[in-house]
């Protein structure tokens, strides 16, 4: 058995994300614990404002050396907070993206699940008078 070499992944390669993560980790190894976080093709460079430009230059030079191309429309430079992996990351910490939360709350599957729970509670309440109806209140606030 030999090694698989190529400029792109072969269709159906099962370990492609793992392999890609290993390659990216190896490329940015010396920066990851100091001022960089990496997850697959998303990465964030963080630190004090005075050092940020030199850190950014180091990472971009490393991208150039490794022949990695960046999508300019997905890059954000010198921001206090940003969207990373569906979360809002800032100096205060990590928060949920309100747009994603709203999309989940408006999802018809959630409403159908609550409707099913409501009907299930009513049926169980008819059989056993121990149901309090808390599920109904939670579903009403969700829909």
Short mmCIF file of C-alpha atoms in Angstrom, two decimals:
data_model
loop_
_atom_site.label_atom_id
_atom_site.label_comp_id
_atom_site.label_asym_id
_atom_site.label_seq_id
_atom_site.Cartn_x
_atom_site.Cartn_y
_atom_site.Cartn_z
CA UNK A 1 0.00 0.00 0.00
CA UNK A 2 1.26 3.46 -0.85
CA UNK A 3 0.41 6.96 0.20
CA UNK A 4 -2.33 8.92 -1.50
CA UNK A 5 -0.99 12.10 -3.09
CA UNK A 6 -2.95 14.74 -4.93
CA UNK A 7 -4.02 18.35 -5.03
CA UNK A 8 -7.56 17.59 -3.86
CA UNK A 9 -9.34 14.92 -1.86
CA UNK A 10 -10.63 11.85 -3.64
CA UNK A 11 -14.43 11.55 -3.69
CA UNK A 12 -15.55 9.27 -0.89
CA UNK A 13 -12.39 9.60 1.20
CA UNK A 14 -13.75 8.86 4.68
CA UNK A 15 -10.97 10.43 6.74
CA UNK A 16 -10.77 13.71 4.78
CA UNK A 17 -11.79 16.03 7.68
CA UNK A 18 -9.40 14.31 10.08
CA UNK A 19 -6.57 14.46 7.56
CA UNK A 20 -7.28 18.10 6.77
CA UNK A 21 -7.36 19.01 10.47
CA UNK A 22 -4.02 17.25 11.00
CA UNK A 23 -2.45 19.14 8.09
CA UNK A 24 -3.76 22.53 9.27
CA UNK A 25 -2.61 21.79 12.84
CA UNK A 26 0.84 20.91 11.57
CA UNK A 27 1.04 24.09 9.46
CA UNK A 28 0.11 26.40 12.35
CA UNK A 29 1.51 24.26 15.19
CA UNK A 30 3.73 26.88 16.81
CA UNK A 31 0.96 29.53 16.78
CA UNK A 32 -2.02 27.50 17.98
CA UNK A 33 -1.44 27.69 21.72
CA UNK A 34 -0.01 31.21 21.63
CA UNK A 35 -2.51 33.35 19.68
CA UNK A 36 -4.49 31.19 17.29
CA UNK A 37 -7.42 28.76 17.40
CA UNK A 38 -8.07 26.41 14.48
CA UNK A 39 -11.00 24.16 13.60
CA UNK A 40 -10.84 22.63 10.13
CA UNK A 41 -10.95 25.60 7.75
CA UNK A 42 -11.96 28.20 10.34
CA UNK A 43 -9.38 29.97 12.44
CA UNK A 44 -9.18 32.96 14.71
CA UNK A 45 -6.15 35.04 15.61
CA UNK A 46 -6.52 36.84 18.92
CA UNK A 47 -4.42 38.95 21.24
CA UNK A 48 -3.60 42.46 22.36
CA UNK A 49 -4.12 45.15 19.76
CA UNK A 50 -0.44 46.13 19.71
CA UNK A 51 0.69 42.60 18.80
CA UNK A 52 -2.20 41.71 16.51
CA UNK A 53 -0.68 43.05 13.30
CA UNK A 54 2.55 41.06 13.73
CA UNK A 55 0.58 37.91 14.65
CA UNK A 56 -1.63 38.36 11.61
CA UNK A 57 1.41 38.81 9.39
CA UNK A 58 2.96 35.58 10.74
CA UNK A 59 -0.23 33.62 10.02
CA UNK A 60 -0.70 35.07 6.54
CA UNK A 61 2.95 34.34 5.69
CA UNK A 62 2.44 30.77 6.86
CA UNK A 63 -0.67 30.50 4.65
CA UNK A 64 1.40 31.73 1.70
CA UNK A 65 4.20 29.23 2.43
CA UNK A 66 1.71 26.36 2.67
CA UNK A 67 -0.11 27.58 -0.48
CA UNK A 68 -3.39 27.98 1.37
CA UNK A 69 -5.83 30.39 -0.21
CA UNK A 70 -8.24 32.47 1.85
CA UNK A 71 -11.69 33.60 0.76
CA UNK A 72 -11.64 37.40 1.20
CA UNK A 73 -15.42 37.58 1.65
CA UNK A 74 -15.19 35.31 4.69
CA UNK A 75 -12.28 37.15 6.33
CA UNK A 76 -12.71 39.79 9.01
CA UNK A 77 -9.70 41.74 10.26
CA UNK A 78 -9.27 43.82 13.42
CA UNK A 79 -12.74 43.18 14.86
CA UNK A 80 -13.72 43.14 18.53
CA UNK A 81 -16.16 40.27 17.96
CA UNK A 82 -16.98 37.92 15.13
CA UNK A 83 -18.88 34.86 14.02
CA UNK A 84 -16.86 31.66 14.36
CA UNK A 85 -18.44 28.24 13.89
CA UNK A 86 -21.92 29.63 14.42
CA UNK A 87 -21.04 31.40 17.69
CA UNK A 88 -20.29 35.03 18.50
CA UNK A 89 -16.74 35.22 19.86
CA UNK A 90 -15.52 38.36 21.65
CA UNK A 91 -13.27 39.44 24.50
CA UNK A 92 -16.23 38.76 26.82
CA UNK A 93 -16.41 35.10 25.80
CA UNK A 94 -18.52 32.92 23.51
CA UNK A 95 -22.25 33.52 22.97
CA UNK A 96 -24.88 31.87 20.85
CA UNK A 97 -25.64 33.52 17.53
CA UNK A 98 -29.12 35.10 17.93
CA UNK A 99 -29.95 34.43 14.27
CA UNK A 100 -29.33 30.69 14.76
CA UNK A 101 -31.43 30.63 17.94
CA UNK A 102 -34.29 32.41 16.16
CA UNK A 103 -34.07 29.96 13.25
CA UNK A 104 -34.39 27.04 15.65
CA UNK A 105 -37.31 28.65 17.49
CA UNK A 106 -39.12 29.27 14.18
CA UNK A 107 -38.44 25.77 12.88
CA UNK A 108 -41.74 23.93 12.21
CA UNK A 109 -40.24 20.71 13.59
CA UNK A 110 -39.99 22.30 17.02
CA UNK A 111 -43.61 23.44 16.83
CA UNK A 112 -44.74 19.98 15.73
CA UNK A 113 -42.79 18.41 18.59
CA UNK A 114 -44.47 20.73 21.07
CA UNK A 115 -47.85 20.01 19.56
CA UNK A 116 -47.21 16.30 19.90
CA UNK A 117 -46.10 16.76 23.52
CA UNK A 118 -49.20 18.81 24.25
CA UNK A 119 -51.49 16.14 22.83
CA UNK A 120 -49.54 13.41 24.57
CA UNK A 121 -49.95 15.26 27.89
CA UNK A 122 -53.70 15.65 27.41
CA UNK A 123 -54.06 11.96 26.61
CA UNK A 124 -51.99 10.98 29.62
CA UNK A 125 -53.94 13.48 31.76
CA UNK A 126 -57.19 11.83 30.79
CA UNK A 127 -55.76 8.48 31.86
CA UNK A 128 -53.91 9.68 34.92
CA UNK A 129 -54.76 12.92 36.73
CA UNK A 130 -51.07 13.51 37.70
CA UNK A 131 -50.15 15.65 34.63
CA UNK A 132 -49.40 19.28 35.57
CA UNK A 133 -49.45 20.81 32.09
CA UNK A 134 -45.97 22.36 32.29
CA UNK A 135 -45.17 21.06 28.82
CA UNK A 136 -48.09 23.07 27.45
CA UNK A 137 -46.76 26.31 28.97
CA UNK A 138 -43.24 25.73 27.63
CA UNK A 139 -44.55 24.97 24.14
CA UNK A 140 -46.78 28.05 24.16
CA UNK A 141 -43.78 30.28 24.89
CA UNK A 142 -41.72 28.53 22.18
CA UNK A 143 -44.35 29.02 19.46
#
